[in-house]
Amino acid sequence: MTTTGTPLTPPTESTRTGLYRIFVRDLVVPWHIGIYDHEHNGPQRVRFNVDLLAREASEFDADKYRQVVCYASVVEQIRGLANEGHVNLVETLASRVADLCLADERVVEATVRTEKLDAIEGISSVGIEITRRKHAAAEDANRIVHLAGDSS
């Protein structure tokens, strides 16, 4: 089969609007967390799984470290939160991690799963998962959904 037409060219800075995903899997950190008396005696193991959606930089293909969201920095910041004292709820903890990640101007969405590994005997974990979006990103997503559903 023969095809004709213009060869594909990379997008220019003005046309690039891509997103990319950064993830951290199974980060386990000792954490002072919980509402029960026995949970105030010492740290518990907490597992984090984080998915971030970030805007692709215009120079993404230039292989420049400073153009991307660094997963090692995300890990370091989560570990740093552990030093800020006792947290009662996994919901609070997940929210703080999401806020920390969304502080990076490139990140438009953060999904954080937080699990206590030692909370209930006989099960591997209990926890929650939240997804937070920056306001503009949520508006864009709603607009796309609306346009996709518009049949006119």
mmCIF file of C-alpha atoms in Angstrom:
data_model
loop_
_atom_site.group_PDB
_atom_site.id
_atom_site.type_symbol
_atom_site.label_atom_id
_atom_site.label_comp_id
_atom_site.label_asym_id
_atom_site.label_seq_id
_atom_site.Cartn_x
_atom_site.Cartn_y
_atom_site.Cartn_z
ATOM 1 C CA MET A 1 0.000 0.000 0.000
ATOM 2 C CA THR A 2 1.323 3.424 -0.936
ATOM 3 C CA THR A 3 0.501 6.495 1.087
ATOM 4 C CA THR A 4 0.948 10.073 0.109
ATOM 5 C CA GLY A 5 0.833 13.247 2.090
ATOM 6 C CA THR A 6 2.901 15.359 4.361
ATOM 7 C CA PRO A 7 5.320 13.545 6.677
ATOM 8 C CA LEU A 8 4.595 13.877 10.385
ATOM 9 C CA THR A 9 6.580 16.561 12.152
ATOM 10 C CA PRO A 10 7.005 17.097 15.872
ATOM 11 C CA PRO A 11 4.639 19.635 17.431
ATOM 12 C CA THR A 12 5.940 23.148 17.880
ATOM 13 C CA GLU A 13 6.018 24.959 21.199
ATOM 14 C CA SER A 14 2.778 26.734 20.333
ATOM 15 C CA THR A 15 0.907 23.504 19.525
ATOM 16 C CA ARG A 16 2.191 21.236 22.285
ATOM 17 C CA THR A 17 -0.389 20.686 24.997
ATOM 18 C CA GLY A 18 0.534 17.226 26.215
ATOM 19 C CA LEU A 19 0.326 15.779 29.664
ATOM 20 C CA TYR A 20 2.452 13.093 31.244
ATOM 21 C CA ARG A 21 2.059 10.908 34.321
ATOM 22 C CA ILE A 22 4.513 10.619 37.197
ATOM 23 C CA PHE A 23 3.996 7.828 39.694
ATOM 24 C CA VAL A 24 5.383 6.591 42.981
ATOM 25 C CA ARG A 25 4.490 3.018 43.909
ATOM 26 C CA ASP A 26 4.515 1.343 47.305
ATOM 27 C CA LEU A 27 6.431 3.958 49.288
ATOM 28 C CA VAL A 28 6.310 2.788 52.920
ATOM 29 C CA VAL A 29 7.028 5.354 55.630
ATOM 30 C CA PRO A 30 6.796 5.027 59.430
ATOM 31 C CA TRP A 31 4.114 7.524 60.520
ATOM 32 C CA HIS A 32 2.526 8.673 63.760
ATOM 33 C CA ILE A 33 -1.109 8.302 62.764
ATOM 34 C CA GLY A 34 -4.426 7.255 64.234
ATOM 35 C CA ILE A 35 -7.187 8.194 66.650
ATOM 36 C CA TYR A 36 -6.977 5.259 69.056
ATOM 37 C CA ASP A 37 -4.883 5.325 72.230
ATOM 38 C CA HIS A 38 -2.666 2.438 71.092
ATOM 39 C CA GLU A 39 -1.905 4.347 67.865
ATOM 40 C CA HIS A 40 -0.239 7.113 69.878
ATOM 41 C CA ASN A 41 2.438 4.741 71.253
ATOM 42 C CA GLY A 42 4.633 4.800 68.160
ATOM 43 C CA PRO A 43 4.709 4.985 64.394
ATOM 44 C CA GLN A 44 2.774 2.700 62.055
ATOM 45 C CA ARG A 45 3.756 1.702 58.554
ATOM 46 C CA VAL A 46 1.892 3.755 55.949
ATOM 47 C CA ARG A 47 2.046 2.935 52.242
ATOM 48 C CA PHE A 48 1.660 5.626 49.586
ATOM 49 C CA ASN A 49 0.831 5.269 45.930
ATOM 50 C CA VAL A 50 0.832 8.568 44.089
ATOM 51 C CA ASP A 51 -0.136 9.367 40.505
ATOM 52 C CA LEU A 52 0.454 12.865 39.192
ATOM 53 C CA LEU A 53 -0.662 14.330 35.893
ATOM 54 C CA ALA A 54 1.594 17.165 34.744
ATOM 55 C CA ARG A 55 1.759 19.547 31.826
ATOM 56 C CA GLU A 56 4.468 18.667 29.362
ATOM 57 C CA ALA A 57 7.106 21.390 29.126
ATOM 58 C CA SER A 58 7.761 22.992 25.770
ATOM 59 C CA GLU A 59 11.315 21.651 25.908
ATOM 60 C CA PHE A 60 10.307 18.171 27.110
ATOM 61 C CA ASP A 61 12.234 16.514 24.286
ATOM 62 C CA ALA A 62 15.389 18.452 25.158
ATOM 63 C CA ASP A 63 16.169 15.925 27.921
ATOM 64 C CA LYS A 64 16.471 18.623 30.602
ATOM 65 C CA TYR A 65 15.988 17.516 34.201
ATOM 66 C CA ARG A 66 14.533 20.825 35.366
ATOM 67 C CA GLN A 67 11.718 20.548 32.803
ATOM 68 C CA VAL A 68 10.083 17.587 34.523
ATOM 69 C CA VAL A 69 8.463 16.788 37.868
ATOM 70 C CA CYS A 70 11.043 14.786 39.808
ATOM 71 C CA TYR A 71 9.678 11.631 41.420
ATOM 72 C CA ALA A 72 12.632 11.543 43.843
ATOM 73 C CA SER A 73 11.637 14.994 45.084
ATOM 74 C CA VAL A 74 8.042 13.816 45.580
ATOM 75 C CA VAL A 75 9.318 10.893 47.692
ATOM 76 C CA GLU A 76 11.589 13.175 49.728
ATOM 77 C CA GLN A 77 8.748 15.620 50.420
ATOM 78 C CA ILE A 78 6.378 12.853 51.528
ATOM 79 C CA ARG A 79 9.036 11.506 53.897
ATOM 80 C CA GLY A 80 9.525 15.046 55.196
ATOM 81 C CA LEU A 81 5.845 15.306 56.113
ATOM 82 C CA ALA A 82 6.338 12.414 58.534
ATOM 83 C CA ASN A 83 8.395 14.744 60.744
ATOM 84 C CA GLU A 84 5.538 17.232 61.178
ATOM 85 C CA GLY A 85 3.865 15.372 64.026
ATOM 86 C CA HIS A 86 0.920 13.084 64.648
ATOM 87 C CA VAL A 87 -1.960 12.941 62.159
ATOM 88 C CA ASN A 88 -5.324 11.507 63.190
ATOM 89 C CA LEU A 89 -6.799 10.467 59.838
ATOM 90 C CA VAL A 90 -5.506 8.883 56.628
ATOM 91 C CA GLU A 91 -7.835 11.317 54.834
ATOM 92 C CA THR A 92 -5.914 14.259 56.298
ATOM 93 C CA LEU A 93 -2.628 12.657 55.349
ATOM 94 C CA ALA A 94 -3.690 11.975 51.753
ATOM 95 C CA SER A 95 -4.970 15.538 51.437
ATOM 96 C CA ARG A 96 -1.643 16.964 52.648
ATOM 97 C CA VAL A 97 0.288 14.836 50.157
ATOM 98 C CA ALA A 98 -2.029 15.903 47.326
ATOM 99 C CA ASP A 99 -1.631 19.579 48.284
ATOM 100 C CA LEU A 100 2.137 19.166 48.420
ATOM 101 C CA CYS A 101 2.154 17.670 44.906
ATOM 102 C CA LEU A 102 -0.228 20.272 43.471
ATOM 103 C CA ALA A 103 2.054 23.043 44.745
ATOM 104 C CA ASP A 104 4.232 22.309 41.698
ATOM 105 C CA GLU A 105 2.822 24.565 38.967
ATOM 106 C CA ARG A 106 3.215 21.803 36.371
ATOM 107 C CA VAL A 107 1.054 19.292 38.245
ATOM 108 C CA VAL A 108 -2.643 19.562 37.352
ATOM 109 C CA GLU A 109 -3.973 16.439 39.071
ATOM 110 C CA ALA A 110 -2.876 14.298 42.005
ATOM 111 C CA THR A 111 -4.278 10.920 43.011
ATOM 112 C CA VAL A 112 -3.029 9.726 46.389
ATOM 113 C CA ARG A 113 -3.705 6.324 47.932
ATOM 114 C CA THR A 114 -2.785 6.105 51.601
ATOM 115 C CA GLU A 115 -2.884 2.775 53.462
ATOM 116 C CA LYS A 116 -2.202 1.866 57.072
ATOM 117 C CA LEU A 117 -0.491 -1.518 56.983
ATOM 118 C CA ASP A 118 -0.719 -2.407 60.676
ATOM 119 C CA ALA A 119 -4.165 -1.063 61.612
ATOM 120 C CA ILE A 120 -6.208 -4.258 61.773
ATOM 121 C CA GLU A 121 -4.774 -7.697 62.434
ATOM 122 C CA GLY A 122 -5.341 -10.250 59.697
ATOM 123 C CA ILE A 123 -5.665 -7.868 56.749
ATOM 124 C CA SER A 124 -2.961 -6.348 54.604
ATOM 125 C CA SER A 125 -4.149 -2.734 54.706
ATOM 126 C CA VAL A 126 -6.908 -0.177 55.178
ATOM 127 C CA GLY A 127 -6.950 3.247 53.657
ATOM 128 C CA ILE A 128 -8.358 5.717 51.195
ATOM 129 C CA GLU A 129 -7.698 7.188 47.779
ATOM 130 C CA ILE A 130 -8.371 10.783 46.777
ATOM 131 C CA THR A 131 -8.021 12.692 43.535
ATOM 132 C CA ARG A 132 -7.500 16.447 43.548
ATOM 133 C CA ARG A 133 -7.306 18.750 40.542
ATOM 134 C CA LYS A 134 -6.278 22.340 40.156
ATOM 135 C CA HIS A 135 -9.298 24.516 39.425
ATOM 136 C CA ALA A 136 -8.351 25.349 35.816
ATOM 137 C CA ALA A 137 -7.640 21.689 35.055
ATOM 138 C CA ALA A 138 -11.048 20.674 36.406
ATOM 139 C CA GLU A 139 -12.737 23.312 34.249
ATOM 140 C CA ASP A 140 -10.858 22.065 31.171
ATOM 141 C CA ALA A 141 -11.882 18.469 31.905
ATOM 142 C CA ASN A 142 -15.530 19.492 32.316
ATOM 143 C CA ARG A 143 -15.401 21.443 29.046
ATOM 144 C CA ILE A 144 -13.948 18.433 27.207
ATOM 145 C CA VAL A 145 -16.631 16.133 28.620
ATOM 146 C CA HIS A 146 -19.332 18.626 27.613
ATOM 147 C CA LEU A 147 -17.953 18.972 24.078
ATOM 148 C CA ALA A 148 -17.612 15.208 23.689
ATOM 149 C CA GLY A 149 -21.246 14.773 24.654
ATOM 150 C CA ASP A 150 -22.451 17.507 22.287
ATOM 151 C CA SER A 151 -23.785 15.873 19.120
ATOM 152 C CA SER A 152 -24.462 19.077 17.206
#
